[in-house]
Amino acid sequence: VCVRAGLAKAITLIESELPSDKPFADALLGKCIPCSEGAIFIGVTGVPGVGKSTLLNVMGMELIHAGHRVAVLAIDPSSARTKGSIMGDKTRMDELSQHPNAFVRPSPTSGILGGVSRRTREACILCAAAGYDHIFIETVGVGQNELEIDQLADITLLLLLAGAGDELQGIKRGIMEAADVMAINKVDGENLRTGSQAAAQLRNALALLPPRDSGSRAQVFTCSALEKEQVQALTDHLQLLHANLHEKGVIAARRKKRMVNWMAQRIHDSLLAQLNNVKVREHITEIEQHVFAGQLNPINAADQVLEFMRTNPEIPRAEPE
Ligand SMILES: Nc1nc2c(ncn2[C@@H]2O[C@H](COP(=O)(O)OP(=O)(O)OP(=O)(O)O)[C@@H](O)[C@H]2O)c(=O)[nH]1
Ligand SMILES: [Mg+2]
């Protein structure tokens, strides 16, 4: 409980937009990075309602019973979604979130500069450093973040529903290519037959795609998170696959890529924060007047703004909104 409270506090610190928190947050992250290497990072993605949280509740409990410590970071994809869905997630992971060896946390994304993954990536590192050895990142695979999940996790599980054939056609190729494992969920009750049909179709479709960087194609499972069917098999496969890819050096290669990507994101975010700085914004507003009045052309105006930013090293980070 003590670890959980400390971890929650640490995550709040790195999520903080207060300039005064930044040095502490950055120092903490720097210390945590080397301690995070032993953990397994698994991304779980799929359309809203496919059963990600339900599955993670079952999977997480299985892992805990096997002696592991499990963290789940759920990304709420859009500011349009209400707090209700976050609460919903908590309920669906009730058993897990109440277990002392688990840590469940939704990452708010609305209002944060730099997209979905900016803080989740960092929260993952903190979880690993706090001793959680299996870290799941739950995200809805819509828009850009389906590719971002690749940037957050060692391996990615894509959850699907067994609908009609057009269900499969609806899956974007990008997400198919980003998944290391696929599972058709809700294969229970009336869906038992359509489930295995969909799995067969999916295997055929996958055979036409090039293999992943690991050299292999995603294995397809069918499961029922609700009835806890085939979840253990899926969990075992994820662990085995991770070990396998680790041995081959694939995990290390993906992590190196993530570190470089993280750096790029920090640079991008810092520049964006500078651009949002009050002094810079005031300066831009002023220059805009000149452009509007036709006294300054846009090219020279942009240069002036950039020069202002460059020659004012004291420009602090963006003020909190
Ligand atoms: N029949 C059946 N229902 C399921 C199964 N898994 C989840 N559900 C139900 O599907 C609904 C959505 O499940 P969630 O686990 O919240 O789905 P999610 O993918 O986390 O949804 P978001 O977080 O909103 O993206 C809930 O009512 C679950 O009870 C399953 O295997 N079979
Ligand atoms: Mg969920």
CSV table of C-alpha atoms and ligand atoms in Angstrom, one decimal:
chain,number,residue,atom,x,y,z
A,1,VAL,CA,0.0,0.0,0.0
A,2,CYS,CA,2.9,2.3,0.8
A,3,VAL,CA,4.5,1.6,-2.5
A,4,ARG,CA,1.3,2.3,-4.3
A,5,ALA,CA,0.8,5.6,-2.5
A,6,GLY,CA,4.3,6.7,-3.3
A,7,LEU,CA,4.0,5.6,-6.9
A,8,ALA,CA,0.7,7.5,-7.3
A,9,LYS,CA,2.4,10.6,-5.9
A,10,ALA,CA,5.3,10.2,-8.3
A,11,ILE,CA,3.0,9.9,-11.3
A,12,THR,CA,1.1,13.0,-10.2
A,13,LEU,CA,4.5,14.8,-10.1
A,14,ILE,CA,5.5,13.8,-13.6
A,15,GLU,CA,2.0,14.7,-14.9
A,16,SER,CA,2.2,18.1,-13.3
A,17,GLU,CA,2.3,21.1,-15.6
A,18,LEU,CA,3.8,23.3,-13.0
A,19,PRO,CA,7.2,24.6,-14.0
A,20,SER,CA,8.5,24.3,-10.4
A,21,ASP,CA,7.8,20.5,-10.4
A,22,LYS,CA,9.7,19.9,-13.6
A,23,PRO,CA,13.3,19.6,-12.2
A,24,PHE,CA,12.1,17.1,-9.6
A,25,ALA,CA,10.1,15.1,-12.1
A,26,ASP,CA,13.0,14.9,-14.5
A,27,ALA,CA,15.5,14.0,-11.8
A,28,LEU,CA,13.2,11.2,-10.6
A,29,LEU,CA,12.7,9.8,-14.1
A,30,GLY,CA,16.4,9.9,-14.8
A,31,LYS,CA,17.0,7.8,-11.7
A,32,CYS,CA,14.2,5.4,-12.5
A,33,ILE,CA,15.1,4.6,-16.1
A,34,PRO,CA,18.0,2.2,-15.2
A,35,CYS,CA,15.7,0.4,-12.7
A,36,SER,CA,13.0,-0.2,-15.2
A,37,GLU,CA,14.7,-2.7,-17.4
A,38,GLY,CA,13.6,-5.9,-15.8
A,39,ALA,CA,9.9,-5.3,-16.4
A,40,ILE,CA,7.7,-6.5,-19.2
A,41,PHE,CA,5.7,-3.8,-21.0
A,42,ILE,CA,2.6,-5.1,-22.8
A,43,GLY,CA,0.3,-2.8,-24.8
A,44,VAL,CA,-3.4,-3.9,-25.1
A,45,THR,CA,-5.4,-2.2,-27.8
A,46,GLY,CA,-8.8,-2.5,-29.4
A,47,VAL,CA,-12.0,-0.6,-30.0
A,48,PRO,CA,-14.0,0.7,-27.1
A,49,GLY,CA,-16.0,-2.0,-25.4
A,50,VAL,CA,-14.0,-4.9,-26.9
A,51,GLY,CA,-13.2,-6.0,-23.4
A,52,LYS,CA,-9.6,-4.7,-22.7
A,53,SER,CA,-10.3,-3.9,-19.1
A,54,THR,CA,-12.2,-7.1,-18.4
A,55,LEU,CA,-9.4,-9.1,-19.9
A,56,LEU,CA,-6.7,-7.2,-18.0
A,57,ASN,CA,-8.6,-7.8,-14.7
A,58,VAL,CA,-8.5,-11.6,-15.3
A,59,MET,CA,-5.0,-11.6,-16.7
A,60,GLY,CA,-3.6,-9.4,-13.9
A,61,MET,CA,-5.1,-11.7,-11.3
A,62,GLU,CA,-3.6,-14.8,-12.9
A,63,LEU,CA,-0.2,-13.1,-13.0
A,64,ILE,CA,-0.5,-12.1,-9.3
A,65,HIS,CA,-1.4,-15.6,-8.3
A,66,ALA,CA,1.8,-16.7,-10.1
A,67,GLY,CA,3.7,-14.3,-7.9
A,68,HIS,CA,4.0,-11.2,-10.1
A,69,ARG,CA,3.2,-7.6,-9.5
A,70,VAL,CA,1.0,-6.0,-12.1
A,71,ALA,CA,0.4,-2.4,-13.1
A,72,VAL,CA,-2.2,-1.3,-15.6
A,73,LEU,CA,-2.1,2.2,-17.1
A,74,ALA,CA,-5.3,2.9,-19.0
A,75,ILE,CA,-5.3,5.8,-21.5
A,76,ASP,CA,-8.5,7.6,-21.9
A,77,PRO,CA,-8.3,8.5,-25.5
A,78,SER,CA,-10.2,11.7,-25.9
A,79,SER,CA,-11.3,14.6,-23.8
A,80,ALA,CA,-14.8,14.0,-25.2
A,81,ARG,CA,-15.1,10.9,-23.1
A,82,THR,CA,-16.5,11.5,-19.7
A,83,LYS,CA,-15.0,10.7,-16.4
A,84,GLY,CA,-17.6,8.0,-16.3
A,85,SER,CA,-15.6,5.8,-18.5
A,86,ILE,CA,-12.6,6.1,-16.3
A,87,MET,CA,-14.8,5.1,-13.4
A,88,GLY,CA,-16.1,2.3,-15.5
A,89,ASP,CA,-12.6,1.0,-16.0
A,90,LYS,CA,-12.0,1.0,-12.3
A,91,THR,CA,-15.1,-1.1,-11.8
A,92,ARG,CA,-14.2,-3.6,-14.5
A,93,MET,CA,-10.8,-3.9,-12.9
A,94,ASP,CA,-12.2,-3.9,-9.4
A,95,GLU,CA,-10.7,-7.1,-8.2
A,96,LEU,CA,-7.3,-6.2,-9.6
A,97,SER,CA,-7.2,-2.6,-8.5
A,98,GLN,CA,-8.0,-3.7,-4.9
A,99,HIS,CA,-5.2,-6.3,-4.8
A,100,PRO,CA,-2.1,-5.1,-2.9
A,101,ASN,CA,0.2,-6.4,-5.6
A,102,ALA,CA,-1.6,-4.4,-8.4
A,103,PHE,CA,-1.5,-0.8,-9.4
A,104,VAL,CA,-4.3,0.4,-11.7
A,105,ARG,CA,-4.4,4.0,-13.0
A,106,PRO,CA,-6.1,5.8,-15.8
A,107,SER,CA,-4.0,8.5,-17.4
A,108,PRO,CA,-5.9,11.6,-18.2
A,109,THR,CA,-4.9,12.9,-21.6
A,110,SER,CA,-7.2,15.9,-22.1
A,111,GLY,CA,-5.5,19.3,-21.9
A,112,ILE,CA,-2.0,17.9,-22.0
A,113,LEU,CA,0.3,19.1,-24.7
A,114,GLY,CA,1.9,16.5,-26.9
A,115,GLY,CA,-0.6,13.7,-27.3
A,116,VAL,CA,-1.7,10.6,-25.7
A,117,SER,CA,1.5,9.0,-24.7
A,118,ARG,CA,3.5,11.9,-23.4
A,119,ARG,CA,3.1,11.0,-19.7
A,120,THR,CA,2.1,7.4,-20.0
A,121,ARG,CA,5.6,6.5,-21.2
A,122,GLU,CA,7.0,8.1,-18.2
A,123,ALA,CA,4.4,6.6,-15.8
A,124,CYS,CA,5.4,3.1,-17.2
A,125,ILE,CA,9.0,3.7,-16.1
A,126,LEU,CA,8.0,4.7,-12.6
A,127,CYS,CA,5.8,1.6,-12.3
A,128,ALA,CA,8.7,-0.6,-13.3
A,129,ALA,CA,11.1,1.2,-11.0
A,130,ALA,CA,8.5,0.7,-8.2
A,131,GLY,CA,8.8,-3.1,-8.7
A,132,TYR,CA,5.9,-3.9,-10.9
A,133,ASP,CA,7.2,-6.6,-13.3
A,134,HIS,CA,4.3,-6.7,-15.7
A,135,ILE,CA,3.1,-3.4,-17.0
A,136,PHE,CA,0.0,-3.2,-19.2
A,137,ILE,CA,-0.9,-0.1,-21.2
A,138,GLU,CA,-4.6,-0.2,-22.2
A,139,THR,CA,-5.4,2.1,-25.1
A,140,VAL,CA,-8.2,2.4,-27.6
A,141,GLY,CA,-6.9,1.8,-31.1
A,142,VAL,CA,-8.3,4.8,-32.9
A,143,GLY,CA,-6.6,7.6,-34.8
A,144,GLN,CA,-2.9,8.0,-34.2
A,145,ASN,CA,-2.5,6.3,-30.9
A,146,GLU,CA,-2.7,2.8,-32.5
A,147,LEU,CA,0.8,3.4,-33.8
A,148,GLU,CA,1.8,5.1,-30.6
A,149,ILE,CA,1.2,2.0,-28.6
A,150,ASP,CA,4.1,0.5,-30.5
A,151,GLN,CA,6.1,3.3,-28.9
A,152,LEU,CA,5.1,2.5,-25.4
A,153,ALA,CA,5.3,-1.3,-25.1
A,154,ASP,CA,7.6,-4.2,-25.7
A,155,ILE,CA,4.8,-6.2,-27.3
A,156,THR,CA,1.3,-5.4,-28.4
A,157,LEU,CA,-1.9,-7.4,-28.0
A,158,LEU,CA,-4.8,-6.4,-30.3
A,159,LEU,CA,-8.2,-7.4,-29.1
A,160,LEU,CA,-10.9,-7.9,-31.7
A,161,LEU,CA,-14.6,-8.9,-31.9
A,162,ALA,CA,-16.0,-11.7,-34.0
A,163,GLY,CA,-18.6,-9.9,-36.0
A,164,ALA,CA,-19.4,-10.3,-39.6
A,165,GLY,CA,-16.6,-10.5,-42.2
A,166,ASP,CA,-16.7,-6.7,-42.7
A,167,GLU,CA,-15.5,-6.4,-39.1
A,168,LEU,CA,-12.1,-7.6,-40.3
A,169,GLN,CA,-12.0,-5.3,-43.2
A,170,GLY,CA,-12.6,-2.4,-40.8
A,171,ILE,CA,-9.3,-3.0,-39.1
A,172,LYS,CA,-6.7,-0.7,-40.4
A,173,ARG,CA,-3.6,-2.3,-41.8
A,174,GLY,CA,-1.4,-0.2,-39.6
A,175,ILE,CA,-2.7,-1.8,-36.4
A,176,MET,CA,-2.6,-5.3,-37.9
A,177,GLU,CA,1.1,-4.7,-38.6
A,178,ALA,CA,1.7,-3.3,-35.1
A,179,ALA,CA,0.3,-6.2,-33.2
A,180,ASP,CA,2.4,-9.1,-32.0
A,181,VAL,CA,-0.6,-11.1,-30.8
A,182,MET,CA,-4.2,-11.0,-31.7
A,183,ALA,CA,-7.2,-12.3,-29.7
A,184,ILE,CA,-10.8,-12.4,-30.6
A,185,ASN,CA,-12.7,-11.7,-27.4
A,186,LYS,CA,-16.3,-12.4,-26.4
A,187,VAL,CA,-16.1,-15.8,-27.9
A,188,ASP,CA,-18.8,-17.2,-25.6
A,189,GLY,CA,-22.5,-18.0,-25.9
A,190,GLU,CA,-23.8,-17.4,-29.3
A,191,ASN,CA,-20.4,-16.1,-30.5
A,192,LEU,CA,-18.6,-19.5,-30.2
A,193,ARG,CA,-19.0,-20.4,-33.8
A,194,THR,CA,-18.5,-17.0,-35.4
A,195,GLY,CA,-15.4,-16.6,-33.2
A,196,SER,CA,-13.5,-19.5,-34.6
A,197,GLN,CA,-14.6,-18.5,-38.2
A,198,ALA,CA,-13.2,-15.0,-37.6
A,199,ALA,CA,-10.0,-16.5,-36.2
A,200,ALA,CA,-9.5,-18.5,-39.4
A,201,GLN,CA,-10.2,-15.5,-41.6
A,202,LEU,CA,-7.8,-13.4,-39.6
A,203,ARG,CA,-5.0,-16.0,-39.9
A,204,ASN,CA,-5.5,-16.0,-43.7
A,205,ALA,CA,-5.4,-12.2,-43.8
A,206,LEU,CA,-2.2,-12.2,-41.7
A,207,ALA,CA,-0.5,-14.6,-43.9
A,208,LEU,CA,-0.6,-12.0,-46.7
A,209,LEU,CA,1.1,-9.4,-44.5
A,210,PRO,CA,4.9,-9.2,-44.1
A,211,PRO,CA,6.2,-10.5,-40.8
A,212,ARG,CA,7.0,-8.1,-38.0
A,213,ASP,CA,10.5,-7.0,-37.0
A,214,SER,CA,10.6,-10.1,-34.9
A,215,GLY,CA,10.6,-12.2,-38.0
A,216,SER,CA,7.2,-13.8,-37.2
A,217,ARG,CA,3.5,-13.1,-37.6
A,218,ALA,CA,1.0,-12.5,-34.9
A,219,GLN,CA,-0.6,-15.6,-33.4
A,220,VAL,CA,-4.4,-15.5,-33.3
A,221,PHE,CA,-6.3,-16.6,-30.2
A,222,THR,CA,-10.0,-16.7,-29.3
A,223,CYS,CA,-11.0,-16.0,-25.7
A,224,SER,CA,-13.7,-14.9,-23.4
A,225,ALA,CA,-12.6,-12.4,-20.8
A,226,LEU,CA,-16.0,-12.6,-19.1
A,227,GLU,CA,-16.0,-16.4,-18.7
A,228,LYS,CA,-12.2,-16.5,-18.2
A,229,GLU,CA,-11.9,-18.9,-21.2
A,230,GLN,CA,-8.5,-19.2,-22.9
A,231,VAL,CA,-7.1,-16.2,-20.9
A,232,GLN,CA,-4.5,-18.3,-19.2
A,233,ALA,CA,-3.3,-19.6,-22.6
A,234,LEU,CA,-3.1,-16.0,-23.9
A,235,THR,CA,-1.2,-14.9,-20.8
A,236,ASP,CA,1.3,-17.8,-21.2
A,237,HIS,CA,1.8,-17.0,-24.8
A,238,LEU,CA,2.5,-13.3,-24.1
A,239,GLN,CA,5.1,-14.3,-21.5
A,240,LEU,CA,6.7,-16.9,-23.7
A,241,LEU,CA,6.8,-14.5,-26.7
A,242,HIS,CA,8.4,-11.8,-24.6
A,243,ALA,CA,11.1,-14.2,-23.4
A,244,ASN,CA,11.6,-15.4,-26.9
A,245,LEU,CA,11.9,-11.9,-28.4
A,246,HIS,CA,14.1,-10.9,-25.5
A,247,GLU,CA,16.5,-13.7,-26.3
A,248,LYS,CA,16.6,-12.7,-30.0
A,249,GLY,CA,17.4,-9.1,-29.1
A,250,VAL,CA,14.2,-7.8,-30.6
A,251,ILE,CA,13.0,-6.4,-27.2
A,252,ALA,CA,16.3,-4.6,-26.7
A,253,ALA,CA,16.1,-3.2,-30.2
A,254,ARG,CA,12.5,-1.9,-29.7
A,255,ARG,CA,13.5,-0.4,-26.4
A,256,LYS,CA,16.4,1.5,-28.0
A,257,LYS,CA,14.0,2.9,-30.6
A,258,ARG,CA,11.7,3.9,-27.8
A,259,MET,CA,14.5,5.8,-26.0
A,260,VAL,CA,15.3,7.7,-29.2
A,261,ASN,CA,11.7,8.4,-29.8
A,262,TRP,CA,11.3,9.6,-26.2
A,263,MET,CA,14.1,12.1,-26.7
A,264,ALA,CA,12.5,13.4,-29.9
A,265,GLN,CA,9.2,13.8,-28.0
A,266,ARG,CA,10.8,15.7,-25.1
A,267,ILE,CA,12.4,18.1,-27.6
A,268,HIS,CA,9.1,18.6,-29.4
A,269,ASP,CA,7.3,19.1,-26.2
A,270,SER,CA,9.8,21.6,-24.9
A,271,LEU,CA,9.7,23.7,-28.1
A,272,LEU,CA,5.9,23.6,-28.0
A,273,ALA,CA,6.0,24.7,-24.4
A,274,GLN,CA,8.3,27.6,-25.3
A,275,LEU,CA,5.9,28.6,-28.1
A,276,ASN,CA,3.1,28.7,-25.5
A,277,ASN,CA,5.1,30.8,-23.1
A,278,VAL,CA,3.3,34.0,-22.1
A,279,LYS,CA,6.1,36.3,-23.2
A,280,VAL,CA,6.4,34.6,-26.6
A,281,ARG,CA,2.7,34.7,-27.1
A,282,GLU,CA,2.6,38.4,-26.3
A,283,HIS,CA,5.5,38.9,-28.8
A,284,ILE,CA,3.6,36.9,-31.4
A,285,THR,CA,0.5,39.0,-30.9
A,286,GLU,CA,2.5,42.1,-31.4
A,287,ILE,CA,4.2,40.9,-34.5
A,288,GLU,CA,0.9,39.7,-35.9
A,289,GLN,CA,-0.4,43.3,-35.8
A,290,HIS,CA,2.5,44.3,-38.1
A,291,VAL,CA,1.7,41.5,-40.5
A,292,PHE,CA,-2.0,42.3,-40.4
A,293,ALA,CA,-1.2,46.0,-41.2
A,294,GLY,CA,1.0,44.9,-44.1
A,295,GLN,CA,4.1,46.5,-42.5
A,296,LEU,CA,5.9,43.2,-42.3
A,297,ASN,CA,5.9,40.1,-44.5
A,298,PRO,CA,5.1,36.7,-42.9
A,299,ILE,CA,8.6,35.4,-43.6
A,300,ASN,CA,10.4,38.2,-41.8
A,301,ALA,CA,7.8,38.1,-39.1
A,302,ALA,CA,8.3,34.4,-38.4
A,303,ASP,CA,12.1,35.0,-38.3
A,304,GLN,CA,11.6,37.8,-35.8
A,305,VAL,CA,9.6,35.5,-33.5
A,306,LEU,CA,12.1,32.7,-33.8
A,307,GLU,CA,14.9,35.2,-33.1
A,308,PHE,CA,13.0,36.4,-30.0
A,309,MET,CA,12.8,32.8,-28.7
A,310,ARG,CA,16.4,32.1,-29.5
A,311,THR,CA,17.8,35.2,-27.9
A,312,ASN,CA,15.7,34.9,-24.7
A,313,PRO,CA,17.2,31.8,-23.0
A,314,GLU,CA,15.4,32.8,-19.9
A,315,ILE,CA,12.0,32.0,-21.4
A,316,PRO,CA,10.5,29.7,-18.9
A,317,ARG,CA,8.3,26.7,-19.7
A,318,ALA,CA,4.7,27.3,-20.5
A,319,GLU,CA,2.6,28.6,-17.6
A,320,PRO,CA,0.1,26.1,-16.3
A,321,GLU,CA,-3.2,26.5,-18.2
B,1,LIG,N1,-20.0,-11.6,-23.5
B,1,LIG,C1,-18.8,-11.0,-23.2
B,1,LIG,N2,-18.8,-9.8,-22.7
B,1,LIG,C2,-17.6,-9.2,-22.4
B,1,LIG,C3,-16.4,-9.9,-22.5
B,1,LIG,N3,-15.4,-9.1,-22.1
B,1,LIG,C4,-16.0,-7.9,-21.8
B,1,LIG,N4,-17.3,-8.0,-22.0
B,1,LIG,C5,-18.2,-6.9,-21.7
B,1,LIG,O1,-18.0,-5.9,-22.6
B,1,LIG,C6,-18.2,-4.6,-22.0
B,1,LIG,C7,-17.0,-3.7,-22.2
B,1,LIG,O2,-15.9,-4.3,-21.5
B,1,LIG,P1,-14.6,-3.5,-21.1
B,1,LIG,O3,-13.7,-4.4,-20.5
B,1,LIG,O4,-15.0,-2.3,-20.4
B,1,LIG,O5,-14.1,-3.0,-22.6
B,1,LIG,P2,-12.9,-2.0,-22.9
B,1,LIG,O6,-12.3,-2.5,-24.1
B,1,LIG,O7,-12.0,-1.9,-21.7
B,1,LIG,O8,-13.7,-0.7,-23.1
B,1,LIG,P3,-13.1,0.9,-23.1
B,1,LIG,O9,-12.2,1.0,-21.9
B,1,LIG,O10,-14.3,1.7,-23.0
B,1,LIG,O11,-12.4,1.1,-24.4
B,1,LIG,C8,-18.5,-4.9,-20.5
B,1,LIG,O12,-19.9,-4.8,-20.3
B,1,LIG,C9,-18.0,-6.3,-20.3
B,1,LIG,O13,-18.7,-7.0,-19.3
B,1,LIG,C10,-16.5,-11.3,-23.0
B,1,LIG,O14,-15.5,-12.0,-23.1
B,1,LIG,N5,-17.7,-11.8,-23.3
B,2,MG,MG,-11.3,-0.2,-20.6
